[in-house]
Coordinates of C-alpha atoms in Angstrom, one line a residue:
X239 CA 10.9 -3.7 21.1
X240 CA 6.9 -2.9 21.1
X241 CA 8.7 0.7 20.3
X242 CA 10.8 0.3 18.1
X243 CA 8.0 -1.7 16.0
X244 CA 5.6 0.9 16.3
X245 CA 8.5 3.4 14.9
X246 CA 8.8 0.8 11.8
X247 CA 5.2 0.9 11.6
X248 CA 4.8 4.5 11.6
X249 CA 7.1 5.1 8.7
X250 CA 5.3 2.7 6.0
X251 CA 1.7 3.3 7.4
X252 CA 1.4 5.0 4.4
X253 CA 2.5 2.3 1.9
X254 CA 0.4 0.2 4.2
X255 CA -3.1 2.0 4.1
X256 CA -2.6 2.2 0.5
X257 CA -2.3 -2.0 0.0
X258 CA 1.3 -2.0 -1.0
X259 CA 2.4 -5.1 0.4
X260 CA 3.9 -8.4 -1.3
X261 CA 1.3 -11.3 -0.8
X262 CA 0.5 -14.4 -2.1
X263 CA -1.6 -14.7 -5.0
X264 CA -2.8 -18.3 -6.5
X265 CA -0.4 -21.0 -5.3
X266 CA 0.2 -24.3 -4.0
X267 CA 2.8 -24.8 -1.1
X268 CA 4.2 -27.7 1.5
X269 CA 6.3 -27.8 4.4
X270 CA 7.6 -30.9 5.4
X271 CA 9.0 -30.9 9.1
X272 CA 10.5 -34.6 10.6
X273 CA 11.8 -35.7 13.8
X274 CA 15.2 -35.9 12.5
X275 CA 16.1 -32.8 12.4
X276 CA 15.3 -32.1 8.3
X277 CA 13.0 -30.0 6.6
X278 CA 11.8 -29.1 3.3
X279 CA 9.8 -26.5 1.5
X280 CA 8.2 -25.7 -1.8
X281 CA 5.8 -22.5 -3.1
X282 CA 4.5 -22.6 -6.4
X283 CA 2.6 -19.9 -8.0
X284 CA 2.0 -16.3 -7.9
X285 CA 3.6 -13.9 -5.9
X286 CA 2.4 -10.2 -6.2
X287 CA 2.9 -6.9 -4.7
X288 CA -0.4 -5.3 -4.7
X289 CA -1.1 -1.5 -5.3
X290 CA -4.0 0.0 -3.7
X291 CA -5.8 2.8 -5.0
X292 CA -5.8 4.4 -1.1
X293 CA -8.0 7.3 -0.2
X294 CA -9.3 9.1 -3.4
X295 CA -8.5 12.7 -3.2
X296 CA -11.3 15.9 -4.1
X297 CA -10.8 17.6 -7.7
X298 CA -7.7 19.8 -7.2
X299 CA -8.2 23.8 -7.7
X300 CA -7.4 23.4 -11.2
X301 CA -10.9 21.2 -11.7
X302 CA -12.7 24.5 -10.2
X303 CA -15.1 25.9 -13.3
X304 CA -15.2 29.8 -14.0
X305 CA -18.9 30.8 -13.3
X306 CA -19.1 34.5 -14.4
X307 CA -22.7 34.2 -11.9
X308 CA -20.5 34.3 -9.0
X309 CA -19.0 37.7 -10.4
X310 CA -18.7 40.7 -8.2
X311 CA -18.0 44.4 -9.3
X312 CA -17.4 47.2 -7.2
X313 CA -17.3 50.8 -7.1
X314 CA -15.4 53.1 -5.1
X315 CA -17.0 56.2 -3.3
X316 CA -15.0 59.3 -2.2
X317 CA -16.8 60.2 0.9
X318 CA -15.6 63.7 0.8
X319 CA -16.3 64.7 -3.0
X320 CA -18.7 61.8 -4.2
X321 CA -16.5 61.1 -6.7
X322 CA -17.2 57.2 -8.2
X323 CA -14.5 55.2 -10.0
X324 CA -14.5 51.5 -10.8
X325 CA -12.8 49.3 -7.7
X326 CA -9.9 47.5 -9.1
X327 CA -11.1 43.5 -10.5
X328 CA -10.3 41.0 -8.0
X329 CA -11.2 37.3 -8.2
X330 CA -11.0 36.6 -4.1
X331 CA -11.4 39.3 -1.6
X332 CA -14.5 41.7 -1.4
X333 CA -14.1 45.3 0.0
X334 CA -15.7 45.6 3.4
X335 CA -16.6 49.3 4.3
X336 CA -15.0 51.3 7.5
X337 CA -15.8 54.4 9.0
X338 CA -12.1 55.2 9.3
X339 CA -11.2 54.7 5.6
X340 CA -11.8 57.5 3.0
X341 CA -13.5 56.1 0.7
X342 CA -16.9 53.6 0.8
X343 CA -17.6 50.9 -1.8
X344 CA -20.9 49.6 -3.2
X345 CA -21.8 46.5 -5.3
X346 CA -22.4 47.2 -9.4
X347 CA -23.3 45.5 -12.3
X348 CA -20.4 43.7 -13.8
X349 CA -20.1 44.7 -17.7
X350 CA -19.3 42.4 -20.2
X351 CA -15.4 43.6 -20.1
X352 CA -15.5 43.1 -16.6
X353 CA -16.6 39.3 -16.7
X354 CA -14.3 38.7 -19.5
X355 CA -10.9 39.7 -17.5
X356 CA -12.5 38.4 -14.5
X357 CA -12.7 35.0 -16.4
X358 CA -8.9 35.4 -18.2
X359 CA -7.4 36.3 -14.5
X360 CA -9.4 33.1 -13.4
X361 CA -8.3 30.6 -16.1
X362 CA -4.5 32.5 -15.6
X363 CA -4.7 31.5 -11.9
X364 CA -6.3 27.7 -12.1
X365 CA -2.9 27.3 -14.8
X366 CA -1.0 28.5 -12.0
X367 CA -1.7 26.2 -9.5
X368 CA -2.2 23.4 -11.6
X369 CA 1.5 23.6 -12.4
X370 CA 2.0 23.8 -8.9
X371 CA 0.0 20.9 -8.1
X372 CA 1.7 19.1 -10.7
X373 CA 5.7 19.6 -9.7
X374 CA 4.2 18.9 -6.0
X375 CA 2.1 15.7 -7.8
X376 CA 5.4 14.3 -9.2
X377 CA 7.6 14.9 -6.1
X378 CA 5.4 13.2 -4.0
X379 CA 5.5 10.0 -6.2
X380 CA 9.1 11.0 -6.7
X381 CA 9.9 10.0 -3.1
X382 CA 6.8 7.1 -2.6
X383 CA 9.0 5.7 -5.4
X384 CA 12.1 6.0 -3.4
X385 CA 11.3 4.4 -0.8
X386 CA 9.0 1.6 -1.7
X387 CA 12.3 0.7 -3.6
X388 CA 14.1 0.3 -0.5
X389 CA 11.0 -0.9 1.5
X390 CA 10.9 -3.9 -1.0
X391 CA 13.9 -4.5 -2.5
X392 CA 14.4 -2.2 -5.4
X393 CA 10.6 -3.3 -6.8
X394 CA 8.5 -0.4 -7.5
X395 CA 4.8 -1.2 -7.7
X396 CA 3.5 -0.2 -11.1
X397 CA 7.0 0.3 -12.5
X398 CA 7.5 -2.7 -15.0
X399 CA 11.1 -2.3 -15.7
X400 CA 12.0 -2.1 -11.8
X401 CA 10.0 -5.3 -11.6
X402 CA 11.5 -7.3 -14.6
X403 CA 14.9 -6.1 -12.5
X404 CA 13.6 -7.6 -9.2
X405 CA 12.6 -10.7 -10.9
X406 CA 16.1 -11.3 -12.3
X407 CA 17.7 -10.2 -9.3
X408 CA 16.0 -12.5 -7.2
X409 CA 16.7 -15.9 -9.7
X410 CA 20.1 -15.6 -9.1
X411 CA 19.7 -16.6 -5.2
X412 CA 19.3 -20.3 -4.0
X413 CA 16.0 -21.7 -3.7
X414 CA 13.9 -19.4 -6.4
X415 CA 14.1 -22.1 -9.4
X416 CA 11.6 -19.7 -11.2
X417 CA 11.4 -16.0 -11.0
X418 CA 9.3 -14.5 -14.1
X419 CA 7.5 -11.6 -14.3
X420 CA 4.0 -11.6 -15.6
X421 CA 3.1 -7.4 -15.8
X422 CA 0.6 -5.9 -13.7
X423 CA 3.0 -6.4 -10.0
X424 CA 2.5 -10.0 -10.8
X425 CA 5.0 -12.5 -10.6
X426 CA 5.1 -16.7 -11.2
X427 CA 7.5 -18.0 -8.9
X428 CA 8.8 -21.6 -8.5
X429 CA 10.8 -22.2 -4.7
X430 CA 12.3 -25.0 -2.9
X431 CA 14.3 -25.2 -0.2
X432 CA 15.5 -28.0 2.1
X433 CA 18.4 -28.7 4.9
X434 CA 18.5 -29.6 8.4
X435 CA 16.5 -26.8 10.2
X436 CA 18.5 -24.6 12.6
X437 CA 16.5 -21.4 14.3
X438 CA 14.2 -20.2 12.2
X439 CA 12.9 -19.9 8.5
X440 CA 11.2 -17.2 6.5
X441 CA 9.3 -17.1 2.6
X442 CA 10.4 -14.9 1.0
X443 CA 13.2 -13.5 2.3
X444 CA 14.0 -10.3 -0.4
X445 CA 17.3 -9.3 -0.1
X446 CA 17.9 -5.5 0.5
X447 CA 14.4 -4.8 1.5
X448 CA 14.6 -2.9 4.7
X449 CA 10.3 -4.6 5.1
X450 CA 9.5 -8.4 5.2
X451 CA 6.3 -10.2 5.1
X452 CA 6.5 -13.3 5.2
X453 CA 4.2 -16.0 3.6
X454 CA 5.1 -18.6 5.9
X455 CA 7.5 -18.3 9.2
X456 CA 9.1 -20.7 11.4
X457 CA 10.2 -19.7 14.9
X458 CA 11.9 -21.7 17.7
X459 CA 10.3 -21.1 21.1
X460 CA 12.2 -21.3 23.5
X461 CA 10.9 -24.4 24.4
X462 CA 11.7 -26.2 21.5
X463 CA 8.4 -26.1 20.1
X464 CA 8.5 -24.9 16.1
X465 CA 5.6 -22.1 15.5
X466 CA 4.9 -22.2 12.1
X467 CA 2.8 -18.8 10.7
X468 CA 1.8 -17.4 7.7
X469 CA 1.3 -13.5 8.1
X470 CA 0.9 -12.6 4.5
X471 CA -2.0 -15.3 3.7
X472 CA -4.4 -13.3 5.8
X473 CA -4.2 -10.9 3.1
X474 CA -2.9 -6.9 3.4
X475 CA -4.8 -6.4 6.5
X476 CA -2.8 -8.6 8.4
X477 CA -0.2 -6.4 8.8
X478 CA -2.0 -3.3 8.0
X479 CA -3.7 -4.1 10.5
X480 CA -1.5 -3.5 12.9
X481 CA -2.1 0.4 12.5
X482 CA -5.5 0.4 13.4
X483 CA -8.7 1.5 12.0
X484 CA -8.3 2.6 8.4
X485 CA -8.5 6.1 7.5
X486 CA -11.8 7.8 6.3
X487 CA -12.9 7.4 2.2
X488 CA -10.0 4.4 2.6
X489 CA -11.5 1.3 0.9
X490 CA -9.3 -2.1 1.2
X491 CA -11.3 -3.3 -2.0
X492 CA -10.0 -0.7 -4.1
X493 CA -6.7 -2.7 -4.5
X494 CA -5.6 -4.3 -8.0
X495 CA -4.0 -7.0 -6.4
X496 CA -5.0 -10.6 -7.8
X497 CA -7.0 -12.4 -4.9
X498 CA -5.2 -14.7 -2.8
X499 CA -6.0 -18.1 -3.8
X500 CA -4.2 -21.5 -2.3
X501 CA -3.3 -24.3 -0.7
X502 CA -0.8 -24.8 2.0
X503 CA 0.1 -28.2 3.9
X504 CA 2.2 -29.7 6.3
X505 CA 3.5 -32.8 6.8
X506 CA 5.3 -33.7 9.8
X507 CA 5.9 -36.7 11.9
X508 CA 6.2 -34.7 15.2
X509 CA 4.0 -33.9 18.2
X510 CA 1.3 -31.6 16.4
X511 CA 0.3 -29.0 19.8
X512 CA -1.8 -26.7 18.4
X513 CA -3.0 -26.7 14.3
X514 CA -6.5 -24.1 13.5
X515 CA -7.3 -26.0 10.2
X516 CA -10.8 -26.9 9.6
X517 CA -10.8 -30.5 9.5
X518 CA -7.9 -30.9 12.2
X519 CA -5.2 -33.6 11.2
X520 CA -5.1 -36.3 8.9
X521 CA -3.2 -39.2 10.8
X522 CA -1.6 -42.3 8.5
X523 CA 0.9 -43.9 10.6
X524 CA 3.1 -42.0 12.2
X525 CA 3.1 -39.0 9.8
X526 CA 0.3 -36.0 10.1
X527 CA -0.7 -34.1 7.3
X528 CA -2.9 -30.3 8.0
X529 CA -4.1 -28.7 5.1
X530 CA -5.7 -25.7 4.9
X531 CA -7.5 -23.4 1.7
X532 CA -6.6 -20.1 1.9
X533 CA -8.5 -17.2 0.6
X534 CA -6.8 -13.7 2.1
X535 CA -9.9 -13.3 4.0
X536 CA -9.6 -15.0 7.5
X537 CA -7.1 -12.1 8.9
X538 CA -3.6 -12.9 10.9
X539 CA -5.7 -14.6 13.2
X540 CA -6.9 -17.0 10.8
X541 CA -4.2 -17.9 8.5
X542 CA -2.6 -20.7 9.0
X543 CA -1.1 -21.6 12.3
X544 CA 0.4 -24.6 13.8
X545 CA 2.7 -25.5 17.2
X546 CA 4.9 -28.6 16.6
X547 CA 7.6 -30.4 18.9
X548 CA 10.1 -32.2 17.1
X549 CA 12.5 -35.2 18.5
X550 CA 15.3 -33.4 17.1

């Protein structure tokens, strides 16, 4: 399994380091867990998939100025006769002398014809390669496209009308009473869920995205116990950072995403094991209530967390 996830992790890393994740953005949420077996669930507010700038890249060849002071000229020797002629214009490669070639060069003056041809042969080559740079610019985004629309569900960071699609899409299952898309990756979302809870729970659950990450996550230990997490409220880096140190001239500020911004409680009347909210639990007769603020800062380790051991 540890593997297989570091496979999984391998192929986004890229999407990743970059910020593309869906996270939480301002919202108010509550999970209600009771002894009898029954749960609810609500999330109101913003949900977003945030589009990092990632590593800023160095001016491409086609940036590169023509400066007619770096101009060299050449003339070609004859060793035999003496005869001089003009070495052929070349914007890259100087000729080196050899004892076994036949002729020897040396360094002239470039004339005014000279650093005019020397200049059109430089502005045909930069138009060259930044044609090149573009068809390899639009591939590239071609397939980042491609997969981040299977990565989250056919939404395509930055892409409105694959986003107004998404939002319809996902109305039409159960629980999202509000699904409306707000420009800029943004989304205001209105969810509520409730039942008798089985094995597990996960918000949101996009269908056809081939990567989840959830908001908020329920898992039955094996013991019983219900381990309630919330991996996206610690912000990108709580899965990103899984990967490991960021790569160099990466900065996780550069992202456009909205800040996260929110409040999420529980209510239950179980055993409460474990809880890391601030102020611990508020007790009022046999039901506890753990709220905690969440600002996308405190990391996986430090968004909210909390052990409970229900009856039923």
């Amino acid at each position: 399994m540890e593997k297989y996830s570091k496979w999984i992790l391998a192929l986004i890393a890229p999407l990743l380091l970059a910020g593309c994740l869906l996270i939480p953005g301002k919202f108010d949420s509550q999970l209600r867990l009771m002894n009898d077996g029954t749960y609810s669930f609500t999330y109101v507010g913003q949900m977003q998939l945030s589009e990092g700038d990632g590593p800023q890249s160095s001016p491409g060849i086609d940036h590169m100025q023509y400066d007619p002071g770096q101009a060299m000229c050449f003339n070609q020797v004859n060793k035999a006769s003496g005869k001089v002629t003009p070495y052929p214009l070349d914007l890259y490669s100087i000729p080196m002398n050899d004892d076994s070639d036949s002729n020897s060069y040396e360094e002239r003056e470039c004339s005014a014809d000279d650093l005019a041809k020397l200049e059109q042969m430089h502005d045909d080559q930069m138009a060259l390669d930044a044609e090149e740079m573009r068809g390899s610019k639009k591939a590239d985004e071609d397939r980042r496209n491609t997969a981040m629309s299977s990565i989250f569900g056919g939404a395509v960071p930055g892409d409105d009308e694959s986003l107004k699609k998404f939002a319809a899409q996902l109305s039409k299952y159960d629980g999202w009473d509000k699904v409306e898309y707000m420009g800029d990756n943004l989304f205001e979302v209105e969810y509520s869920v409730a039942g008798n809870f089985d094995q597990m729970f996960a918000f949101p659950t996009i269908p056809g995205a081939t990567m989840q990450f959830p908001f908020v996550q329920i898992i039955r230990r094996s013991g019983g116990e219900l381990e309630v997490s919330t991996p996206a409220m610690g912000g990108p880096g709580g899965l990103a950072g899984a990967m490991g140190p960021m790569p160099m001239n990466s900065n996780p500020d550069d992202s456009k995403a909205q800040p996260i911004d929110g409040v999420f409680t529980i209510i239950t009347d179980g055993q409460v094991l474990t809880n890391n909210t601030e102020d611990g639990l508020t007790i009022k007769e046999s039901t506890k209530n753990m709220r905690w603020q969440v600002d996308g800062t405190s990391g996986p380790d430090g968004s909210p967390r909390a052990i409970i051991k229900l009856a039923n």
